[in-house]
Short mmCIF file of C-alpha atoms and ligand atoms in Angstrom, two decimals:
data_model
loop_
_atom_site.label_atom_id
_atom_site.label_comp_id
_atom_site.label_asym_id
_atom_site.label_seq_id
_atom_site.Cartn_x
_atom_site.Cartn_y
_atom_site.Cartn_z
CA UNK W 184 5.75 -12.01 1.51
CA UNK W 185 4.88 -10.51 5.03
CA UNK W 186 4.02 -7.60 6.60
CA UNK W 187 1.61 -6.87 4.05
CA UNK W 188 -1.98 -6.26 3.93
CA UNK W 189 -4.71 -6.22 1.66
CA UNK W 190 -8.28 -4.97 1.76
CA UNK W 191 -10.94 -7.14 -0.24
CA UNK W 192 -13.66 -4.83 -1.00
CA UNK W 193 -16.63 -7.02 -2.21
CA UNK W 194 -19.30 -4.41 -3.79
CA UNK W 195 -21.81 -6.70 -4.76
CA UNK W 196 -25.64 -6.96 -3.46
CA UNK W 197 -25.57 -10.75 -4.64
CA UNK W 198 -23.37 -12.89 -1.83
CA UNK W 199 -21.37 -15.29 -3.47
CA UNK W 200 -21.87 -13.89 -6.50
CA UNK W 201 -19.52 -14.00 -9.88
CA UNK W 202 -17.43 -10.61 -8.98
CA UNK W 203 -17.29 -12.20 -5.05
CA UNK W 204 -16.20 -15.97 -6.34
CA UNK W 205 -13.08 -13.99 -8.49
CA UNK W 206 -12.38 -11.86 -5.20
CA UNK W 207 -12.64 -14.96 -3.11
CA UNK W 208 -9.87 -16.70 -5.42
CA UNK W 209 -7.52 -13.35 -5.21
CA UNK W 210 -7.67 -13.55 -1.52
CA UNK W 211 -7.07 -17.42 -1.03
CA UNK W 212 -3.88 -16.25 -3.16
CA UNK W 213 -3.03 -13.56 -1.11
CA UNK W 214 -3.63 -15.84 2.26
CA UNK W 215 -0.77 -18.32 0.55
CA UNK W 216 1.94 -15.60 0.61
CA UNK W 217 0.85 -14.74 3.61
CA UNK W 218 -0.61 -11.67 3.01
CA UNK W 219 -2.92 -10.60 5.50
CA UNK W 220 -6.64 -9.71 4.16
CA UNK W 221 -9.40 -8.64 5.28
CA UNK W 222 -12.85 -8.73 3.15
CA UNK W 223 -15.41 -6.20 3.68
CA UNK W 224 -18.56 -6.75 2.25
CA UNK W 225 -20.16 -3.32 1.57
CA UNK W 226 -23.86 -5.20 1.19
CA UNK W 227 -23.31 -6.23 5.27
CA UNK W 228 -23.14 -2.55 6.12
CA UNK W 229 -25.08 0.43 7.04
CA UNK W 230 -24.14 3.73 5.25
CA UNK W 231 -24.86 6.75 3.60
CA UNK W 232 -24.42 8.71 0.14
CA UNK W 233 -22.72 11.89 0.40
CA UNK W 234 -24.83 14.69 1.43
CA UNK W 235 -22.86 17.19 -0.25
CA UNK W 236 -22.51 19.53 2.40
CA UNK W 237 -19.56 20.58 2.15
CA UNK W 238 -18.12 19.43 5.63
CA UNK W 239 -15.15 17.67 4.54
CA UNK W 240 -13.65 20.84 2.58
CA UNK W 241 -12.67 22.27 5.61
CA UNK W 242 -11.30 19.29 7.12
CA UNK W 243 -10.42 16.29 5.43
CA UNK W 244 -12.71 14.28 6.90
CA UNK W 245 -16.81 13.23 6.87
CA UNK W 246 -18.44 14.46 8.74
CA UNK W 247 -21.16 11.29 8.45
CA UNK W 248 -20.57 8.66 11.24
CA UNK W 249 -21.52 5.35 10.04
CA UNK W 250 -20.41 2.28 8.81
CA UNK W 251 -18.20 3.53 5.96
CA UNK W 252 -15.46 5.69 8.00
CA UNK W 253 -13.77 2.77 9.29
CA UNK W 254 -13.90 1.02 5.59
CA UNK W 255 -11.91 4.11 4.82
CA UNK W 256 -9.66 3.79 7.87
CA UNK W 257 -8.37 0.15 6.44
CA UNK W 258 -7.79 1.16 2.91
CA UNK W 259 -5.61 4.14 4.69
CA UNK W 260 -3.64 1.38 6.10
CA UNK W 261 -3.60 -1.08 3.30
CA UNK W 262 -0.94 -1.94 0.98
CA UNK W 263 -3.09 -3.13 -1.36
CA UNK W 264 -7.01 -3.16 -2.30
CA UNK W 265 -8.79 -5.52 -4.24
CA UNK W 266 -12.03 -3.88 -5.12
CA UNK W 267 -14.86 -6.64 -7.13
CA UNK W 268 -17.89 -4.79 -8.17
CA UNK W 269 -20.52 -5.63 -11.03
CA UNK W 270 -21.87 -4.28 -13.59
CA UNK W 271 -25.72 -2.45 -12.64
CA UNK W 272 -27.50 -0.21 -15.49
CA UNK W 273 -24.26 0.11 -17.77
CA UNK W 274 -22.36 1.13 -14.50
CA UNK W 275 -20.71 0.53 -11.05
CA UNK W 276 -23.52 -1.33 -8.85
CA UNK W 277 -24.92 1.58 -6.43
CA UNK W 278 -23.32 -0.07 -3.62
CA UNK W 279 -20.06 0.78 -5.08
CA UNK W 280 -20.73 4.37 -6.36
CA UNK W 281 -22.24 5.61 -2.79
CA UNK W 282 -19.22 3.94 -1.25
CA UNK W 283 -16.61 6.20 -4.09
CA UNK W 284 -18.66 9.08 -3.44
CA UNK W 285 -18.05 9.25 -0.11
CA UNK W 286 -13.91 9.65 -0.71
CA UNK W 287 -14.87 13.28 -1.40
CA UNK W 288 -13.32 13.51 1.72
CA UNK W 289 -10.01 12.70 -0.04
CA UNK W 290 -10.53 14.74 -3.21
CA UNK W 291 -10.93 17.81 -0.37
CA UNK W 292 -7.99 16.87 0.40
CA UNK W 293 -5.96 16.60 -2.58
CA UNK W 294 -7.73 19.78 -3.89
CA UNK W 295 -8.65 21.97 -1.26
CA UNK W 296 -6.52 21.11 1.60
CA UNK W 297 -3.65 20.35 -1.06
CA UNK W 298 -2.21 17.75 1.34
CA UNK W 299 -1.44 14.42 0.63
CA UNK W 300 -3.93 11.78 1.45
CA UNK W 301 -0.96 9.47 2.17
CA UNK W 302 1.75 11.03 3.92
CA UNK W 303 4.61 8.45 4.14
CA UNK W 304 6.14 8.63 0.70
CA UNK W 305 7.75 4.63 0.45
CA UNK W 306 3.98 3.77 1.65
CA UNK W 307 2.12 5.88 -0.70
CA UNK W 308 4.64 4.49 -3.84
CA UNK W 309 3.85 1.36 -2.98
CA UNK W 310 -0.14 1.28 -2.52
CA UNK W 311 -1.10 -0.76 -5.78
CA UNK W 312 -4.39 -2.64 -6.15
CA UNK W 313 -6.88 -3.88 -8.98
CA UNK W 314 -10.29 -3.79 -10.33
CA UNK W 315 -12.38 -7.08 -11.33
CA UNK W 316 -16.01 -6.77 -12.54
CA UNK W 317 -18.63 -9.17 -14.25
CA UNK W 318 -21.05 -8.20 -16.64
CA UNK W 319 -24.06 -10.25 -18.22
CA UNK W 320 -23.95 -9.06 -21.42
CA UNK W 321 -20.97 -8.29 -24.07
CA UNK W 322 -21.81 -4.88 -25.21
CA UNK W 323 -19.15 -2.70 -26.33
CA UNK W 324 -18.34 -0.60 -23.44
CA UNK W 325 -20.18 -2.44 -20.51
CA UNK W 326 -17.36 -1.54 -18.69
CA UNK W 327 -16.20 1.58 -19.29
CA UNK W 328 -18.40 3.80 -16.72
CA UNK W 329 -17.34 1.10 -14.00
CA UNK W 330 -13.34 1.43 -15.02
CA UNK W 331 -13.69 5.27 -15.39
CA UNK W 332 -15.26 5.68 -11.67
CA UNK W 333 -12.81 3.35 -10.25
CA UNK W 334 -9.63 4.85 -11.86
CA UNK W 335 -10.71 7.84 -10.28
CA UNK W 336 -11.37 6.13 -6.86
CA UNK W 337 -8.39 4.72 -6.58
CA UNK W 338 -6.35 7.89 -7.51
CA UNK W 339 -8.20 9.66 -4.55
CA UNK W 340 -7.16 7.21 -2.16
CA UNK W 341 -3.30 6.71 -3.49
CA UNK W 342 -3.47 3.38 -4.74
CA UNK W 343 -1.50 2.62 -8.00
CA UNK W 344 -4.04 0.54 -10.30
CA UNK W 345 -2.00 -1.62 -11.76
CA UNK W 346 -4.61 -3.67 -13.43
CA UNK W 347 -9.02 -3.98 -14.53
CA UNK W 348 -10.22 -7.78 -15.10
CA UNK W 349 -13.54 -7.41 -16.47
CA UNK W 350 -15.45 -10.52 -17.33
CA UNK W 351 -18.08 -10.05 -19.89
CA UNK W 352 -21.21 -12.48 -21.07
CA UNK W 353 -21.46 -13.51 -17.08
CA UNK W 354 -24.56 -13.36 -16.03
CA UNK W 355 -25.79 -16.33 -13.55
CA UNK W 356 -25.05 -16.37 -10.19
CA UNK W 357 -21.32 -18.77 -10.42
CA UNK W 358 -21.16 -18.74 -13.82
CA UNK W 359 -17.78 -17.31 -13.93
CA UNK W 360 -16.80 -20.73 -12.31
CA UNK W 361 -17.45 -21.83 -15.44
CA UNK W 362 -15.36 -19.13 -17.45
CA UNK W 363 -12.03 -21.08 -18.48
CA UNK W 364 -8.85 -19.73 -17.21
CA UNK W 365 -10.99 -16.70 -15.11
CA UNK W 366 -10.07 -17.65 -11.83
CA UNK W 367 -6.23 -19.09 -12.87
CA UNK W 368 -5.94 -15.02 -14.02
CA UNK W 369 -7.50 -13.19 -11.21
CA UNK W 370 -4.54 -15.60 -8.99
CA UNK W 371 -2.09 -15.35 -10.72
CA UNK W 372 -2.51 -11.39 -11.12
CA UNK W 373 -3.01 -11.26 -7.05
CA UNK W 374 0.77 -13.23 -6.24
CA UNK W 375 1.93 -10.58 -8.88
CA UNK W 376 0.20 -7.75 -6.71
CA UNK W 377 1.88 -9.70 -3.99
CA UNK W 378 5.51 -9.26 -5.14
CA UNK W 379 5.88 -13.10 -6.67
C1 FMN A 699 -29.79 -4.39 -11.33
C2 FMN A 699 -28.92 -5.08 -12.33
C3 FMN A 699 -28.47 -4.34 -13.41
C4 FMN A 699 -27.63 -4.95 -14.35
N1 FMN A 699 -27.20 -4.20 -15.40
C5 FMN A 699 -26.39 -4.77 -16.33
C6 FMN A 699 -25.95 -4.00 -17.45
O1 FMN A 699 -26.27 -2.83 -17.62
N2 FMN A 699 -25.14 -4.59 -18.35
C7 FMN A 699 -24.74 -5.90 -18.22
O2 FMN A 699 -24.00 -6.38 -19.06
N3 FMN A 699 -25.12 -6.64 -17.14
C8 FMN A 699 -25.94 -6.11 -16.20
N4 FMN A 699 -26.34 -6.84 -15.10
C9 FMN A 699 -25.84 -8.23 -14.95
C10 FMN A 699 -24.67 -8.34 -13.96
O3 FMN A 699 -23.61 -7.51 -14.33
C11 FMN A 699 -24.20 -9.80 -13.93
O4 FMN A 699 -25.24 -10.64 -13.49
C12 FMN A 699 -22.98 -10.03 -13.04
O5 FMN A 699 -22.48 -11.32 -13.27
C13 FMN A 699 -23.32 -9.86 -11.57
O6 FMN A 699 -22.17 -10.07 -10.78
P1 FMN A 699 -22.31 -10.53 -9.24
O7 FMN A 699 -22.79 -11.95 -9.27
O8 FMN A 699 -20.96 -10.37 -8.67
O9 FMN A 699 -23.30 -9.60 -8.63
C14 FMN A 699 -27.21 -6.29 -14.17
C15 FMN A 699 -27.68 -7.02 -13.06
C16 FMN A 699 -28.51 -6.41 -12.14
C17 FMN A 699 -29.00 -7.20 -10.95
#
């Protein structure tokens, strides 16, 4: 494969944590079908929740200038997105949810503007991606706040989800190392996103 590119969107607060090792494995994948990636690590960066105010309804756009608009520049471009977030308080870790909330911009859109976030139609049909998330316990449920948020995420930015690998009972930093045939899935799921 060329000509393609991916966005890695690591969501974690913990560096090298479980949900980062699985990423980490999906883009060493990628990198051997020569996929181009880029990982962004949303802990690294310096932005704000939505306000709320209302200033992308007219527009499109955010009207908050920080660290996130260019996040939301690459996934524009991407072909793909690989987003790895845990599971926080029976949720998506905060990191994740401020960075979702602020694709209001897209849902204005959508919605208001009823344009199309994606204009090139092949490009948009093709935009696919996938979930993974870790959680320390194995409640019934732990992910399904986390899945629901994301399925709607990725349907504001036009990006086909084609699959959620949730790892449950994974608590300690690397323990999904440990998890047998974790990491063999998350690669052999990211050459299938790849077109293998
Ligand atoms: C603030 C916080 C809240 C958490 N809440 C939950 C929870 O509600 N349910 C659960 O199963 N695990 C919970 N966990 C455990 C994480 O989901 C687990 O440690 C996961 O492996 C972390 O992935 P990471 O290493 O990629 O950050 C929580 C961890 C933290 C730090």
């Amino acid at each position: 494969m060329i000509d393609q590119f991916c966005v890695a969107l690591a969501c974690s607060p913990r560096k090298n944590g479980n949900t980062e090792i699985l990423l980490k494995a999906a883009v060493e994948r990628l990198q051997s079908l020569n996929v181009e990636t880029e990982t962004i690590r949303l802990v690294d960066l310096s932005y704000y929740p939505c306000r709320a105010c209302e200033g992308c309804y007219s527009t499109g756009r955010c009207v908050i200038k920080d660290d996130a608009g260019p996040v939301f520049e690459k996934i524009l471009k991407a072909d793909m997105l690989i987003m790895a977030a845990p599971v926080f308080s029976m949720g998506i870790c905060a990191q994740a949810k401020m960075f979702i909330d602020r694709s209001q911009q897209f849902w204005a859109t959508r919605y208001l503007l009823k344009q199309p976030v994606i204009q090139d139609d092949d490009f948009r049909q093709n935009r696919r991606g996938i979930f993974i998330s870790c959680a320390g316990t194995r409640l019934p449920g732990v992910f399904e706040g986390s899945a629901s948020i994301v399925r709607y995420f990725f349907k504001m930015m036009d990006i086909k989800l084609t699959g959620t690998y949730c790892y449950p009972g994974i608590d300690k930093k690397g323990e999904i190392l440990a998890r047998a045939g974790a990491l063999e899935e998350i690669k052999d799921v990211s050459a299938r996103l790849a077109g293998e």
